[in-house]
Amino acid sequence: MSNALFPNRPRVDAREKVLGTAKYGADFAIGDMLYAMQVPATVAKGQVTTLSIADAMRVPGVVRVLTATDFPPPPPAVPGASPPPPMIVTDITYRGQPVALVVAESIEAAIEGAEAIHPVYASVGFSSVVDAAGVANERAKDVVAGDANAKMANATMRHKAEYVSPAQHHNPMELLSTTAHWQGGVLTVYEGTQSTNLVKGVLMSNLRLDPEQVVVKSPQIGGGFGQKGSVQRQTTLIARAAMLLGRPVKMVVPRGQVFHNATFRPKSRHRIELGSDASGRISAIRYDVDHQASRSGQFGPDYHEHVPQMYGVADYLGTSADIRLDTQDPGYMRCPYPHPAAFAFESAVDELAFKLGEDPVEFRLKHKAEVDPLNGKPLSSTFLNDCIREGARRFGWDKRKSAPGSMRLPDGTQIGWGMGCGAYPVITHPSIATLRVRADGTSRFAVAGHEMGQGIRSMLEQVLIRDLAIDPAGLQLAIGDTSAAPQHTTAGSWGTASGAPVAAEAAAKLNLAMVDLMAGRRIVGNLHQQLAAIRRPYIEIEVSHVGPGQGSKELATLRAGGYAIAGPEYPAFTTFSYIAHFVEVHVEPRTRRVRVPRVVSVVDCGRVVSPRTAESQVRGGVVWGISAALREATDVDPRYGGWLNNDLADYYVAVNADIGEIDVGMIDKPDPLVNPLGVKGLGEVAMSGVSGAVANAIFHATGKRLREMPFRIEDLL
Ligand code: MOS
């Protein structure tokens, strides 16, 4: 398989997106549509004792109100699997949980009907704050390599501190929505989801449907970020309404309700202790972390995901715990564990380097990792130091004055130059794809994958048009559709490492099949023209691909709609993607406002398949890392549970004025082992370490070490 650089081409869907013709889940207009709105619980914990629908039914246009009695009892729990999201139930486990669904001829009537419902609750005491005394602390399994306690005892220098990352909510532009249509015994659901497969599975189990009775389509996603990777609370409700009423039903979940019902990034507290030895290298790491969890959710405290392998330190002791609270389930939000972990760890590394009188770049370069200390396996490709060197060169790091507070603009603005690194596990899943090329100039590639704007279609097109003589304009990429190919959840930065190899294998297999078909006939022209010349309407092949160490078991799991991921530990090696960020901050002398005029980020994601969308991914990750460091936090309402700042007016994000130039560099060297193309992954590593680099830059600007995000003006007064 060729391992040449891929060209920089435009996004395949750029034009339709700019024209507004790209169709998202809620854009599907089906005749005779009904509209729905849910009624959120106003208590944090307890029971619905009485719920009268009479006032809602009197609203003109309301056709039905669904309550707990309209749903089958929840199916039995599958051992080891997360429980399916309950439908409407009378047990309230978090504020904002839906207690009724109003279905009407118009969205206005649905809203008016929902506002007319005032359930009576029996509420009980609840716990919503991580830092409160007496919260339930559930320890998870330790992550251990070597003997960190012994090495720490012998350390010549130590640094120990606690770092805090707040609860945050992703706010993709596209709201959560479900459009469901029950027709001829088949339920079709249109929804912006990263997991058409999981949505299908939950609908089958909640509503007792067979596989052939459920089709889920997610044609485009207006931002996923992990929020749309799990099954949403509203999906079963809307599907049930469509089945009961025999008409299509649509609901777009209002922004405020998204805050209360979707997953979120939980608050996490990171206690890190680093020790260094006489050589000036880090010799021991102790890292104890806990985070906010729901009562029964399974989003574990897996923060030791990249730190143990980052800097070649053999002695590591990682402990972690869930703090069980009365909230909806937290979950994946871009760079879920490495973002808060890298903020904490890269801050701690900077603090230790400062204590040792070492330059942060030189200090990190001393720590090249070769093996995974948790299993002794080699790290298959680690170009982190290349990222650091190239980033330092582009940034002009050699002009940095090392003393904090030593760089200023003439107006007194303090300048800070900081850096931080990140890593993210390289994960892959199996794929089963079909590729059809037709004489009429069109082609169709159907495979697992969901387009959330990250560019998965652009990436697939790059591989197919490199390897196949076809017309790119006629190529249809059928993804995010359970009726097109077995779907696997798209998340964890595994889209390209899974999709690019199967696209390459499909192209190779089709080219071979074409050679057979042509049987020695030589016809000039592309594949379409060759097929036309021999009067064949089309040629089609099917191909399957698995990650290293995977086989028929994982293919069966894929076919059944399950999770079948491998990595970052594979049978013979471990592999990560890496990034180095260099950040310049300006701290205004009077307002103490922090702005970020300049960032250089250099990434090692293996072979880059789609340079255009890859660069865009890094920019997005950097923007989010800055926003996390300086703005974003969701505040718990300790009186009533739920969230206080549940709208975009009060949930602050960084804006254009906060961020200037972002220069993205790519090492673009293939990983030799993970797949034939050498592709690792990119979407999440982009954000890993950005917030730490911002914290380190603020320290360099001001001499003030901030350890709790977001860093606000009041922290710098
Ligand atoms: Mo990503 S947070 O695994 O969609």
Short mmCIF file of N, CA and C in Angstrom, two decimals, residues 231-302:
data_model
loop_
_atom_site.label_atom_id
_atom_site.label_comp_id
_atom_site.label_asym_id
_atom_site.label_seq_id
_atom_site.Cartn_x
_atom_site.Cartn_y
_atom_site.Cartn_z
N VAL A 231 -26.62 7.44 23.88
CA VAL A 231 -28.02 7.50 23.48
C VAL A 231 -28.73 8.57 24.31
N GLN A 232 -29.49 9.40 23.65
CA GLN A 232 -30.12 10.53 24.34
C GLN A 232 -31.42 10.13 25.02
N ARG A 233 -31.74 10.91 26.00
CA ARG A 233 -32.93 10.68 26.81
C ARG A 233 -34.22 10.78 25.98
N GLN A 234 -34.21 11.68 24.98
CA GLN A 234 -35.49 11.92 24.28
C GLN A 234 -35.78 10.89 23.19
N THR A 235 -34.79 10.11 22.78
CA THR A 235 -34.96 9.31 21.56
C THR A 235 -36.09 8.29 21.68
N THR A 236 -36.09 7.53 22.78
CA THR A 236 -37.14 6.52 22.94
C THR A 236 -38.51 7.19 23.09
N LEU A 237 -38.53 8.35 23.73
CA LEU A 237 -39.81 9.05 23.93
C LEU A 237 -40.45 9.39 22.59
N ILE A 238 -39.65 9.94 21.69
CA ILE A 238 -40.18 10.38 20.40
C ILE A 238 -40.56 9.16 19.55
N ALA A 239 -39.73 8.13 19.61
CA ALA A 239 -40.05 6.91 18.84
C ALA A 239 -41.35 6.30 19.34
N ARG A 240 -41.52 6.26 20.65
CA ARG A 240 -42.75 5.70 21.22
C ARG A 240 -43.97 6.52 20.79
N ALA A 241 -43.82 7.83 20.81
CA ALA A 241 -44.94 8.70 20.40
C ALA A 241 -45.31 8.42 18.95
N ALA A 242 -44.31 8.28 18.08
CA ALA A 242 -44.57 8.01 16.66
C ALA A 242 -45.29 6.68 16.49
N MET A 243 -44.90 5.68 17.30
CA MET A 243 -45.54 4.37 17.18
C MET A 243 -46.98 4.42 17.69
N LEU A 244 -47.21 5.14 18.80
CA LEU A 244 -48.57 5.19 19.37
C LEU A 244 -49.51 5.98 18.48
N LEU A 245 -49.00 7.02 17.84
CA LEU A 245 -49.87 7.93 17.10
C LEU A 245 -49.92 7.62 15.61
N GLY A 246 -48.99 6.80 15.12
CA GLY A 246 -49.01 6.45 13.70
C GLY A 246 -48.67 7.62 12.79
N ARG A 247 -48.04 8.66 13.35
CA ARG A 247 -47.63 9.80 12.52
C ARG A 247 -46.17 10.13 12.88
N PRO A 248 -45.44 10.75 11.95
CA PRO A 248 -44.07 11.15 12.30
C PRO A 248 -44.07 12.20 13.40
N VAL A 249 -43.10 12.10 14.29
CA VAL A 249 -43.00 13.04 15.41
C VAL A 249 -41.57 13.57 15.46
N LYS A 250 -41.45 14.85 15.73
CA LYS A 250 -40.13 15.49 15.81
C LYS A 250 -40.01 16.29 17.10
N MET A 251 -38.84 16.22 17.69
CA MET A 251 -38.54 17.14 18.79
C MET A 251 -37.10 17.62 18.69
N VAL A 252 -36.92 18.92 18.80
CA VAL A 252 -35.60 19.52 18.96
C VAL A 252 -35.53 19.95 20.43
N VAL A 253 -34.54 19.44 21.14
CA VAL A 253 -34.46 19.69 22.58
C VAL A 253 -33.93 21.11 22.81
N PRO A 254 -34.66 21.95 23.56
CA PRO A 254 -34.17 23.32 23.79
C PRO A 254 -32.83 23.31 24.52
N ARG A 255 -32.01 24.32 24.25
CA ARG A 255 -30.65 24.42 24.82
C ARG A 255 -30.67 24.21 26.34
N GLY A 256 -31.60 24.83 27.03
CA GLY A 256 -31.63 24.72 28.50
C GLY A 256 -31.82 23.28 28.94
N GLN A 257 -32.65 22.53 28.21
CA GLN A 257 -32.89 21.12 28.58
C GLN A 257 -31.70 20.24 28.19
N VAL A 258 -30.94 20.66 27.17
CA VAL A 258 -29.74 19.91 26.82
C VAL A 258 -28.77 19.91 28.01
N PHE A 259 -28.62 21.07 28.65
CA PHE A 259 -27.71 21.15 29.80
C PHE A 259 -28.08 20.13 30.88
N HIS A 260 -29.37 19.89 31.07
CA HIS A 260 -29.79 19.03 32.18
C HIS A 260 -29.87 17.55 31.81
N ASN A 261 -30.02 17.25 30.51
CA ASN A 261 -30.24 15.85 30.12
C ASN A 261 -29.08 15.19 29.39
N ALA A 262 -28.28 15.98 28.68
CA ALA A 262 -27.16 15.38 27.96
C ALA A 262 -26.03 15.10 28.93
N THR A 263 -25.08 14.27 28.51
CA THR A 263 -23.89 14.06 29.32
C THR A 263 -23.06 15.34 29.34
N PHE A 264 -22.12 15.42 30.26
CA PHE A 264 -21.29 16.62 30.43
C PHE A 264 -19.92 16.19 30.93
N ARG A 265 -18.97 17.13 30.93
CA ARG A 265 -17.65 16.84 31.48
C ARG A 265 -17.72 17.05 32.99
N PRO A 266 -17.47 15.99 33.78
CA PRO A 266 -17.61 16.15 35.23
C PRO A 266 -16.48 16.96 35.84
N LYS A 267 -16.75 17.55 36.97
CA LYS A 267 -15.69 18.21 37.73
C LYS A 267 -14.68 17.15 38.18
N SER A 268 -13.39 17.47 38.09
CA SER A 268 -12.37 16.50 38.51
C SER A 268 -11.28 17.21 39.30
N ARG A 269 -10.73 16.48 40.30
CA ARG A 269 -9.67 17.05 41.17
C ARG A 269 -8.44 16.14 41.07
N HIS A 270 -7.31 16.74 40.75
CA HIS A 270 -6.10 15.98 40.42
C HIS A 270 -5.00 16.33 41.41
N ARG A 271 -4.63 15.39 42.26
CA ARG A 271 -3.53 15.59 43.21
C ARG A 271 -2.30 14.88 42.64
N ILE A 272 -1.33 15.68 42.25
CA ILE A 272 -0.16 15.13 41.55
C ILE A 272 1.10 15.38 42.36
N GLU A 273 1.90 14.33 42.49
CA GLU A 273 3.22 14.49 43.11
C GLU A 273 4.27 13.94 42.14
N LEU A 274 5.26 14.77 41.84
CA LEU A 274 6.35 14.37 40.97
C LEU A 274 7.65 14.40 41.76
N GLY A 275 8.51 13.43 41.51
CA GLY A 275 9.84 13.44 42.10
C GLY A 275 10.87 13.37 40.99
N SER A 276 12.01 14.02 41.19
CA SER A 276 13.08 13.90 40.19
C SER A 276 14.33 13.36 40.87
N ASP A 277 15.19 12.74 40.05
CA ASP A 277 16.41 12.13 40.60
C ASP A 277 17.62 13.01 40.30
N ALA A 278 18.79 12.50 40.62
CA ALA A 278 20.02 13.30 40.49
C ALA A 278 20.30 13.70 39.04
N SER A 279 19.78 12.92 38.08
CA SER A 279 20.00 13.26 36.66
C SER A 279 19.09 14.40 36.21
N GLY A 280 18.19 14.83 37.10
CA GLY A 280 17.28 15.91 36.73
C GLY A 280 16.08 15.45 35.92
N ARG A 281 15.87 14.14 35.87
CA ARG A 281 14.70 13.61 35.17
C ARG A 281 13.61 13.26 36.18
N ILE A 282 12.36 13.19 35.72
CA ILE A 282 11.26 12.75 36.58
C ILE A 282 11.48 11.27 36.87
N SER A 283 11.46 10.91 38.15
CA SER A 283 11.73 9.51 38.51
C SER A 283 10.53 8.82 39.14
N ALA A 284 9.54 9.58 39.57
CA ALA A 284 8.36 8.96 40.19
C ALA A 284 7.16 9.88 40.02
N ILE A 285 6.00 9.24 39.77
CA ILE A 285 4.75 9.99 39.64
C ILE A 285 3.71 9.34 40.55
N ARG A 286 3.13 10.16 41.43
CA ARG A 286 1.94 9.71 42.17
C ARG A 286 0.81 10.65 41.79
N TYR A 287 -0.30 10.06 41.38
CA TYR A 287 -1.39 10.86 40.81
C TYR A 287 -2.69 10.29 41.34
N ASP A 288 -3.36 11.07 42.17
CA ASP A 288 -4.64 10.65 42.76
C ASP A 288 -5.73 11.59 42.24
N VAL A 289 -6.77 11.02 41.67
CA VAL A 289 -7.79 11.85 41.02
C VAL A 289 -9.18 11.37 41.45
N ASP A 290 -10.11 12.31 41.61
CA ASP A 290 -11.51 11.91 41.74
C ASP A 290 -12.37 12.83 40.91
N HIS A 291 -13.58 12.37 40.62
CA HIS A 291 -14.45 13.20 39.79
C HIS A 291 -15.91 12.94 40.12
N GLN A 292 -16.71 13.87 39.65
CA GLN A 292 -18.15 13.86 39.84
C GLN A 292 -18.77 12.74 39.00
N ALA A 293 -19.62 11.93 39.63
CA ALA A 293 -20.28 10.85 38.90
C ALA A 293 -21.76 10.84 39.28
N SER A 294 -22.57 10.18 38.46
CA SER A 294 -23.98 10.04 38.83
C SER A 294 -24.12 8.81 39.73
N ARG A 295 -25.33 8.58 40.24
CA ARG A 295 -25.51 7.45 41.18
C ARG A 295 -25.17 6.11 40.56
N SER A 296 -25.62 5.89 39.31
CA SER A 296 -25.40 4.56 38.75
C SER A 296 -24.69 4.60 37.40
N GLY A 297 -24.21 5.78 37.01
CA GLY A 297 -23.55 5.91 35.71
C GLY A 297 -22.23 5.17 35.68
N GLN A 298 -21.74 4.90 34.46
CA GLN A 298 -20.54 4.09 34.32
C GLN A 298 -19.42 4.83 33.62
N PHE A 299 -19.43 6.16 33.72
CA PHE A 299 -18.32 6.95 33.18
C PHE A 299 -17.25 7.02 34.26
N GLY A 300 -16.35 6.06 34.24
CA GLY A 300 -15.38 5.89 35.33
C GLY A 300 -14.31 6.96 35.35
N PRO A 301 -13.53 7.02 36.45
CA PRO A 301 -12.48 8.04 36.57
C PRO A 301 -11.18 7.60 35.89
N ASP A 302 -11.21 7.43 34.57
CA ASP A 302 -10.09 6.83 33.83
C ASP A 302 -9.04 7.85 33.41
#
